[in-house]
Coordinates of C-alpha atoms and ligand atoms in Angstrom, one line a residue:
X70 CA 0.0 0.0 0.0
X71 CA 1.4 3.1 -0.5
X72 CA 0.3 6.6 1.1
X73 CA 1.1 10.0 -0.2
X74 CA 1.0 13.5 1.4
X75 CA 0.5 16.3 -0.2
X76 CA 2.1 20.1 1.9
X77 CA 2.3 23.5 0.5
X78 CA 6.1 23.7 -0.7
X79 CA 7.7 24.1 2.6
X80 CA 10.1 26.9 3.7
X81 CA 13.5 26.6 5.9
X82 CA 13.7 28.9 8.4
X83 CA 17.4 28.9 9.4
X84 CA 20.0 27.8 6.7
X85 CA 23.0 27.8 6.3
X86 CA 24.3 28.1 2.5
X87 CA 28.4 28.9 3.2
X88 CA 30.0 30.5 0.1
X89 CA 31.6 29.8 -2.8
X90 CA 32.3 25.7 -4.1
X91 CA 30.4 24.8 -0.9
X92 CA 27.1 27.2 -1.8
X93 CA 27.4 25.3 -5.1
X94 CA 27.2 22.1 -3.3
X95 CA 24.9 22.5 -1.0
X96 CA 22.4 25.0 -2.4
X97 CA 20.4 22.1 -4.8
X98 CA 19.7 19.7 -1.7
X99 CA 17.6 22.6 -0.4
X100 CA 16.5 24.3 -3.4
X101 CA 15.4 20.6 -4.4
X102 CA 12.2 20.8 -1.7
X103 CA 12.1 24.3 -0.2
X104 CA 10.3 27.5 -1.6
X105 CA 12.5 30.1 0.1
X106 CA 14.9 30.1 3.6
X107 CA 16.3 32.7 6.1
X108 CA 19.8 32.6 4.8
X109 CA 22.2 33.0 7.8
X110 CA 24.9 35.7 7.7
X111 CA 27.9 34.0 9.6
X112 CA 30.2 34.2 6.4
X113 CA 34.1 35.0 7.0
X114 CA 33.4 37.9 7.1
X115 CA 30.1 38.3 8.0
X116 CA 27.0 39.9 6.2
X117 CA 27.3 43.0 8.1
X118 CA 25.7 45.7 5.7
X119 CA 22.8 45.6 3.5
X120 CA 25.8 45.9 0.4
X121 CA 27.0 42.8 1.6
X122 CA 23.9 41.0 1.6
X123 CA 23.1 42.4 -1.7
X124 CA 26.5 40.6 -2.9
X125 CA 25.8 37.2 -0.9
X126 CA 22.2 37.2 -2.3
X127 CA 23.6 37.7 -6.3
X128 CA 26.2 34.9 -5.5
X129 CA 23.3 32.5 -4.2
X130 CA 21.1 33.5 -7.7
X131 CA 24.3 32.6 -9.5
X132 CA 25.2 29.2 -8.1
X133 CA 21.5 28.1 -8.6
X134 CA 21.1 25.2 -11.2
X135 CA 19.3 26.2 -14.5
X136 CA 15.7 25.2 -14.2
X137 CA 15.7 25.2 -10.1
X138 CA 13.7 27.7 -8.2
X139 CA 14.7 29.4 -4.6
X140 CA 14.4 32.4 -3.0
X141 CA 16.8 33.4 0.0
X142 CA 15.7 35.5 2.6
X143 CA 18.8 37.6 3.1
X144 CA 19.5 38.7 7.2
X145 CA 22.2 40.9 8.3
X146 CA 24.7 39.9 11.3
X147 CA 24.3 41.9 14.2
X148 CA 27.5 43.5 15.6
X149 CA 28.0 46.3 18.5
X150 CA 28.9 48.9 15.0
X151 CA 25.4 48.0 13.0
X152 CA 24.3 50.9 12.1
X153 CA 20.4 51.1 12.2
X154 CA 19.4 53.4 9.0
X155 CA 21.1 50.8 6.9
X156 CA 19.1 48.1 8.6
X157 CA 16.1 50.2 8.2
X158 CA 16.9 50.9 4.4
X159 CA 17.7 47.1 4.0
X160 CA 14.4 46.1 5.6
X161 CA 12.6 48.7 3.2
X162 CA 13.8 47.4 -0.1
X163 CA 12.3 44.1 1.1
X164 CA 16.0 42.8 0.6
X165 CA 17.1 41.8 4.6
X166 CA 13.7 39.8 6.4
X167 CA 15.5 39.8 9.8
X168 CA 18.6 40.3 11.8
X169 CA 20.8 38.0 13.0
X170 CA 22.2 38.0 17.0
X171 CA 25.3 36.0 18.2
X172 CA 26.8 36.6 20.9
X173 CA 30.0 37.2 20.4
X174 CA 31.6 33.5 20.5
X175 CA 28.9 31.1 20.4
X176 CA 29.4 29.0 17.7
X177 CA 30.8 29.1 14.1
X178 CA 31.9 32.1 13.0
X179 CA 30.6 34.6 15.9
X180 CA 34.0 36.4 16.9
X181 CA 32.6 39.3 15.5
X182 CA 28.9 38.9 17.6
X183 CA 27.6 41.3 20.0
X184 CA 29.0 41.5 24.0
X185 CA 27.6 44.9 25.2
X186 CA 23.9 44.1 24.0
X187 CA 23.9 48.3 25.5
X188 CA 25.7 49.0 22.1
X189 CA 22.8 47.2 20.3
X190 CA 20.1 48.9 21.3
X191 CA 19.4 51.6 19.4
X192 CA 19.3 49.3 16.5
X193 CA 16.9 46.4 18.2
X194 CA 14.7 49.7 19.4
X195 CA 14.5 50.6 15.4
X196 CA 13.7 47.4 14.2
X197 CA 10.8 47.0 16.8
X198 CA 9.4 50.0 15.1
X199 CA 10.0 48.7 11.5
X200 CA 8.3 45.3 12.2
X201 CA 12.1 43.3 11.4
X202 CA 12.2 40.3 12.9
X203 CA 15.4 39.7 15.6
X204 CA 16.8 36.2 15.2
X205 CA 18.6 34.8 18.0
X206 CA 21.3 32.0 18.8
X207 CA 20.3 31.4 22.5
X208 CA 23.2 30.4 24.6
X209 CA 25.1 32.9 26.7
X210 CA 29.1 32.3 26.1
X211 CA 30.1 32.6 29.9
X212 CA 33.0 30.3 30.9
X213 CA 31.5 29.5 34.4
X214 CA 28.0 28.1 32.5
X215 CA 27.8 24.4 31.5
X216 CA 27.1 24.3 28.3
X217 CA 24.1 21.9 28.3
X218 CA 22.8 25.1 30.8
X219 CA 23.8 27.5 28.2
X220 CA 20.4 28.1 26.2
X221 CA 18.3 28.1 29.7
X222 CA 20.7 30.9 31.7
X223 CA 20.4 33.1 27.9
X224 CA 16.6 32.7 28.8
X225 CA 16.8 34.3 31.5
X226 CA 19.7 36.7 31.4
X227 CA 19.8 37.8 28.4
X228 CA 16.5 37.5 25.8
X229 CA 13.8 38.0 28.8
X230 CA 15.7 41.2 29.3
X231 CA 16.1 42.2 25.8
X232 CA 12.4 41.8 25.5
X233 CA 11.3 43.7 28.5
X234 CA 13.5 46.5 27.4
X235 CA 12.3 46.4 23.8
X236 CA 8.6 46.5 24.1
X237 CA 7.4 45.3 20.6
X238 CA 10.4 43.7 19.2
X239 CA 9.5 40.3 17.4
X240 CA 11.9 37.8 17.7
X241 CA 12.5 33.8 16.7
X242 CA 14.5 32.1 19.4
X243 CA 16.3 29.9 17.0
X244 CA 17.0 26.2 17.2
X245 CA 15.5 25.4 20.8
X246 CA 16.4 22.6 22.3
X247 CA 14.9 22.1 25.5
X248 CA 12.0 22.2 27.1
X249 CA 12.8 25.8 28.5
X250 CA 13.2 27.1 25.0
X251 CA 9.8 25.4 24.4
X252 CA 8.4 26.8 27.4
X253 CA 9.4 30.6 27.1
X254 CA 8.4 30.3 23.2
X255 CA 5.1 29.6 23.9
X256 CA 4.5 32.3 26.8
X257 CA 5.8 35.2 24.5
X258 CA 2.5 35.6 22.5
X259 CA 2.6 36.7 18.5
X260 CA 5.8 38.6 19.0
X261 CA 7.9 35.7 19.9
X262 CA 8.6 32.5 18.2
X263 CA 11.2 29.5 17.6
X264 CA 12.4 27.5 15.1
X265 CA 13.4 23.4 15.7
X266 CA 15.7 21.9 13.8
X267 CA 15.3 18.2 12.0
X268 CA 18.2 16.8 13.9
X269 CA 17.4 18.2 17.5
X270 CA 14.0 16.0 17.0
X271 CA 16.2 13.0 16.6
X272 CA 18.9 13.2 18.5
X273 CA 19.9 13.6 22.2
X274 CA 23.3 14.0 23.7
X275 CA 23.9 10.6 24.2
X276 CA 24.3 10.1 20.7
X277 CA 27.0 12.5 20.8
X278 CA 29.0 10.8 23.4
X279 CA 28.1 7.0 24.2
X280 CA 30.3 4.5 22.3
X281 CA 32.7 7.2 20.9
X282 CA 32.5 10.3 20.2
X283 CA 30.4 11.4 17.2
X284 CA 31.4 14.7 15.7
X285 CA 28.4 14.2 13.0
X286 CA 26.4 15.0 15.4
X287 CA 27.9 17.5 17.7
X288 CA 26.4 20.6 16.7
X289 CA 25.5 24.3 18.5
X290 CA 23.0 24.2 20.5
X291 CA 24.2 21.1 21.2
X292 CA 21.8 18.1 21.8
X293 CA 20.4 18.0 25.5
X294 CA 19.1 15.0 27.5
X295 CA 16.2 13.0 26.2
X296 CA 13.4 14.3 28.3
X297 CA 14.6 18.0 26.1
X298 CA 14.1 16.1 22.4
X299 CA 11.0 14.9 23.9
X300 CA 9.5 18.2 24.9
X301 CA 10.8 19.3 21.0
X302 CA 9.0 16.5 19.6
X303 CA 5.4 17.6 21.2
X304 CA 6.0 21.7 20.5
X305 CA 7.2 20.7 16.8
X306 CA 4.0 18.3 16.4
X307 CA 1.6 19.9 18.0
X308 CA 0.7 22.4 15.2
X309 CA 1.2 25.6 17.7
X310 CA 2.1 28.3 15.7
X311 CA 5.0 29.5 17.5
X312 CA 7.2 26.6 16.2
X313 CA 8.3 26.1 12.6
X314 CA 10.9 24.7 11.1
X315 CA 14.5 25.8 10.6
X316 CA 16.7 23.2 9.6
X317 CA 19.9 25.2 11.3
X318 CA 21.6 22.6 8.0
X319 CA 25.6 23.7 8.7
X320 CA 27.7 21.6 6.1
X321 CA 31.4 21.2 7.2
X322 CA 33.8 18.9 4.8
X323 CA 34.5 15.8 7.1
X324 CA 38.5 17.0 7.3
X325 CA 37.2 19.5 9.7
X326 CA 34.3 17.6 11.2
X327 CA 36.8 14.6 12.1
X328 CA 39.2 16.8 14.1
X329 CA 40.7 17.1 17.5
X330 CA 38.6 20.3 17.2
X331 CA 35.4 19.3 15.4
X332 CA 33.2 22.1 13.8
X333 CA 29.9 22.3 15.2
X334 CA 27.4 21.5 12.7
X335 CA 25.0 19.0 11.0
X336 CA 24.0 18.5 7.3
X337 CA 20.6 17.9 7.0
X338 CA 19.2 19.6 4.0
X339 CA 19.1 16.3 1.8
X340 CA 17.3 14.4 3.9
X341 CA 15.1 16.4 5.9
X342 CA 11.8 15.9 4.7
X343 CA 11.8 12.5 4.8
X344 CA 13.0 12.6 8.6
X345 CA 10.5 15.1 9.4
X346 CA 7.8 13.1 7.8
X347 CA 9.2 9.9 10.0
X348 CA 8.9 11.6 12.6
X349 CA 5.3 13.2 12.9
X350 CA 3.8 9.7 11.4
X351 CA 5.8 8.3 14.8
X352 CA 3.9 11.3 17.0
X353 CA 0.6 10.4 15.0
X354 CA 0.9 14.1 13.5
X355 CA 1.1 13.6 9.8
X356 CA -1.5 15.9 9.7
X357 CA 0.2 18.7 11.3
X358 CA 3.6 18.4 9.6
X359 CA 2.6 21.0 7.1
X360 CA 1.7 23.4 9.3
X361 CA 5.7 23.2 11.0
X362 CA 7.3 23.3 7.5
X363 CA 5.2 25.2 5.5
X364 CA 2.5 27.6 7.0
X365 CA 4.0 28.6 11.0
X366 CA 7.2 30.0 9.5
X367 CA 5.3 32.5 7.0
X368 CA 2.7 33.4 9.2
X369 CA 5.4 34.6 11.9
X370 CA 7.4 36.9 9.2
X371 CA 4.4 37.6 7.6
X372 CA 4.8 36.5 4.1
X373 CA 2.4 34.9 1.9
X374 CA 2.3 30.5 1.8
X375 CA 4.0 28.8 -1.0
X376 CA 1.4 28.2 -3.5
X377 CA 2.8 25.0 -4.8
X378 CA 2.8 21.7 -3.5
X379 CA 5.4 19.1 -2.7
X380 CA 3.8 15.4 -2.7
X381 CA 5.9 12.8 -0.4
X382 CA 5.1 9.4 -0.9
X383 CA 5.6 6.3 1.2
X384 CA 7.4 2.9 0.3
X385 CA 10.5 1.1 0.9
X386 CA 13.3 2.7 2.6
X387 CA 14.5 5.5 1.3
X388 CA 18.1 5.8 0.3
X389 CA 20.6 9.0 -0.3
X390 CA 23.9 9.3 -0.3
X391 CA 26.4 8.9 2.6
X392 CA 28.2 12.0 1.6
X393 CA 27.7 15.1 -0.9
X394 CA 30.9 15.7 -2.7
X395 CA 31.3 19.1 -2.8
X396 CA 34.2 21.4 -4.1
X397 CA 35.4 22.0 -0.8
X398 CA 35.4 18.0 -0.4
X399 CA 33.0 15.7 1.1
X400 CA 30.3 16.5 3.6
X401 CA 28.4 14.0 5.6
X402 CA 24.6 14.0 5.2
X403 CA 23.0 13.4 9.0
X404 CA 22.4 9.8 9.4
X405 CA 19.1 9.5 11.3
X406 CA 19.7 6.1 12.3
X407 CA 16.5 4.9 11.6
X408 CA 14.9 3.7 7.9
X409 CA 13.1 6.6 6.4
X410 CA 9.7 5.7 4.2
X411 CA 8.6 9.0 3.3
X412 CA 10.4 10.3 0.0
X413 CA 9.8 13.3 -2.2
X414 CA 8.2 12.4 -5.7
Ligands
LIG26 C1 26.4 26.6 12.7 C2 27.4 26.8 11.6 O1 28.2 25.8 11.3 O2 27.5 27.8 11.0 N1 26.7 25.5 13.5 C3 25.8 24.8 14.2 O3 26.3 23.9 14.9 N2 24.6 25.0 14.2 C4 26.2 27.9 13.5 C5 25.0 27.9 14.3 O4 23.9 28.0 13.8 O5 25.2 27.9 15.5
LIG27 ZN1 22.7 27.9 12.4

């Protein structure tokens, strides 16, 4: 027997594309399924100015395959000298959908993120006005905080203040994963919501750490204990509209994945649909898997829903390959460890 499903095109709220032979590798396994995704700025160098994101859009249109269609929703990288007219101007043209926050030294590439969020916040006070949407990595970089406590002390030290102080200010906690993350999402009414990642829904730390260590899957946030993926599971299934889906996909060739200093990162784009669909048919939530891939996400940044459809159908196990050569060299795709049925047609 075989059983399809039919979604609105779905969207990917937090992607990462890299530059150059990697953006050509990796752009098709997303522009293959999604519509349109919130391109993340943390380039060497970053996308500071709206010039810059200008450039890194062109270079995106250009490394698209002939025949595929994908539109990036460009963000700028926050940093303690963005300058708020050029946000404002960038937000105007309809180029730049939101602004990025890291602070400074969370994960890849966020040297250059914010550490006095009092130099910030004229801009966050301008972009409440303007309607642009604040996206946030959620972990404070203290020495003296555990990292599996990271994204819960942030909570409370640094985005519930943020918020009080910036009445108005709509913001998507990015790539929760706990149940605190799920928690404060939900209490933060339309202004507030938060992306989940395909992997977070899968993994927990012990697949990090038990039998060896795992860099595949050791990304930022990193995974929590299993009771956290559990809470995940329910928000990302329970059709809520403050939860959509952002893949957080962060290729890496293996060279620097299998390292005595592992990047952080997982590659998920060319098999995230068909996890997400294994998934929600394990929650009993087929029904509501369009609504955390394709409608939540538009609804927050208030664009219109993909008209088109994607169909997925179910069979035999689905196979892809191990690794994506790219021109930077190969890239592991996430290995769910469990068959997938679901596949795009
Ligand atoms: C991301 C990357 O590689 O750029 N890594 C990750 O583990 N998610 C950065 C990020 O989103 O934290
Ligand atoms: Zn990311």
């Amino acid at each position: 027997m075989s059983t399809t499903l039919t979604l609105r095109r779905p969207d990917d709220w937090h992607l990462h594309l890299r530059d150059g032979a990697m953006l050509k590798g990796v752009l098709p396994e997303t522009a293959r399924h999604f519509a349109r995704a919130i391109i993340m700025p943390n380039l060497v160098p970053p996308v500071v100015k709206s010039s810059d994101a200008a450039a890194y859009r062109d270079r995106i249109m250009a490394a698209l395959p002939d025949g595929m269609s994908f539109e990036p929703l460009m963000t700028l990288y926050l940093t303690e000298d963005t300058d708020a007219d050029d946000v404002a101007a960038a937000h105007a043209s309809g180029l730049v959908k939101a602004v990025k926050l890291y602070p400074a030294g969370a994960t890849t590439n966020s040297a250059s993120g914010v550490r006095d969020f009092d130099k910030v916040r004229g801009v966050l006070e301008r972009m409440a006005e303007i309607g642009l949407p604040l996206c946030v990595h959620g972990e404070v970089t203290d020495n003296d905080i555990d990292i599996f406590d990271r994204e819960a002390v942030f909570i409370d030290r640094v985005l519930d203040p943020i918020r009080r102080k910036t009445p108005g200010l709509r913001v998507v906690m990015e790539h929760i994963t706990t149940q605190d993350g799920v928690e404060y999402a939900a209490s933060g009414g339309d202004d507030l919501g938060a992306t989940i990642t395909t992997h977070h829904l899968v993994i927990n730390r012990n697949d990090i750490l038990v039998g060896g260590i795992k860099p595949h899957y050791y990304c930022l946030p990193v995974a929590k204990r299993e009771e956290h993926r559990l809470a995940l599971r329910k928000a990302a299934t329970s059709g809520d509209p403050t939860y959509f889906l952002g893949t957080d996909s962060a290729p890496h060739v293996d060279a620097l994945k299998e390292h005595a200093c592992g990047c952080a990162g997982c590659f998920t784009a060319t098999n995230t649909l068909s996890i997400l669909a294994e998934v929600f048919e394990q929650e009993d939530a087929l029904g509501r898997l369009e609504a955390f891939t394709s409608l939540n996400g538009p609804r927050f940044y208030g664009l219109p829903v993909n008209e088109d459809t994607i169909t997925l159908t179910k069979g035999d196990p689905v196979t892809y390959p191990e690794k994506l050569d790219t021109g930077d060299g190969p890239v592991t795709v996430f290995d769910p460890k469990m068959p997938l049925h679901w596949r795009v047609t």
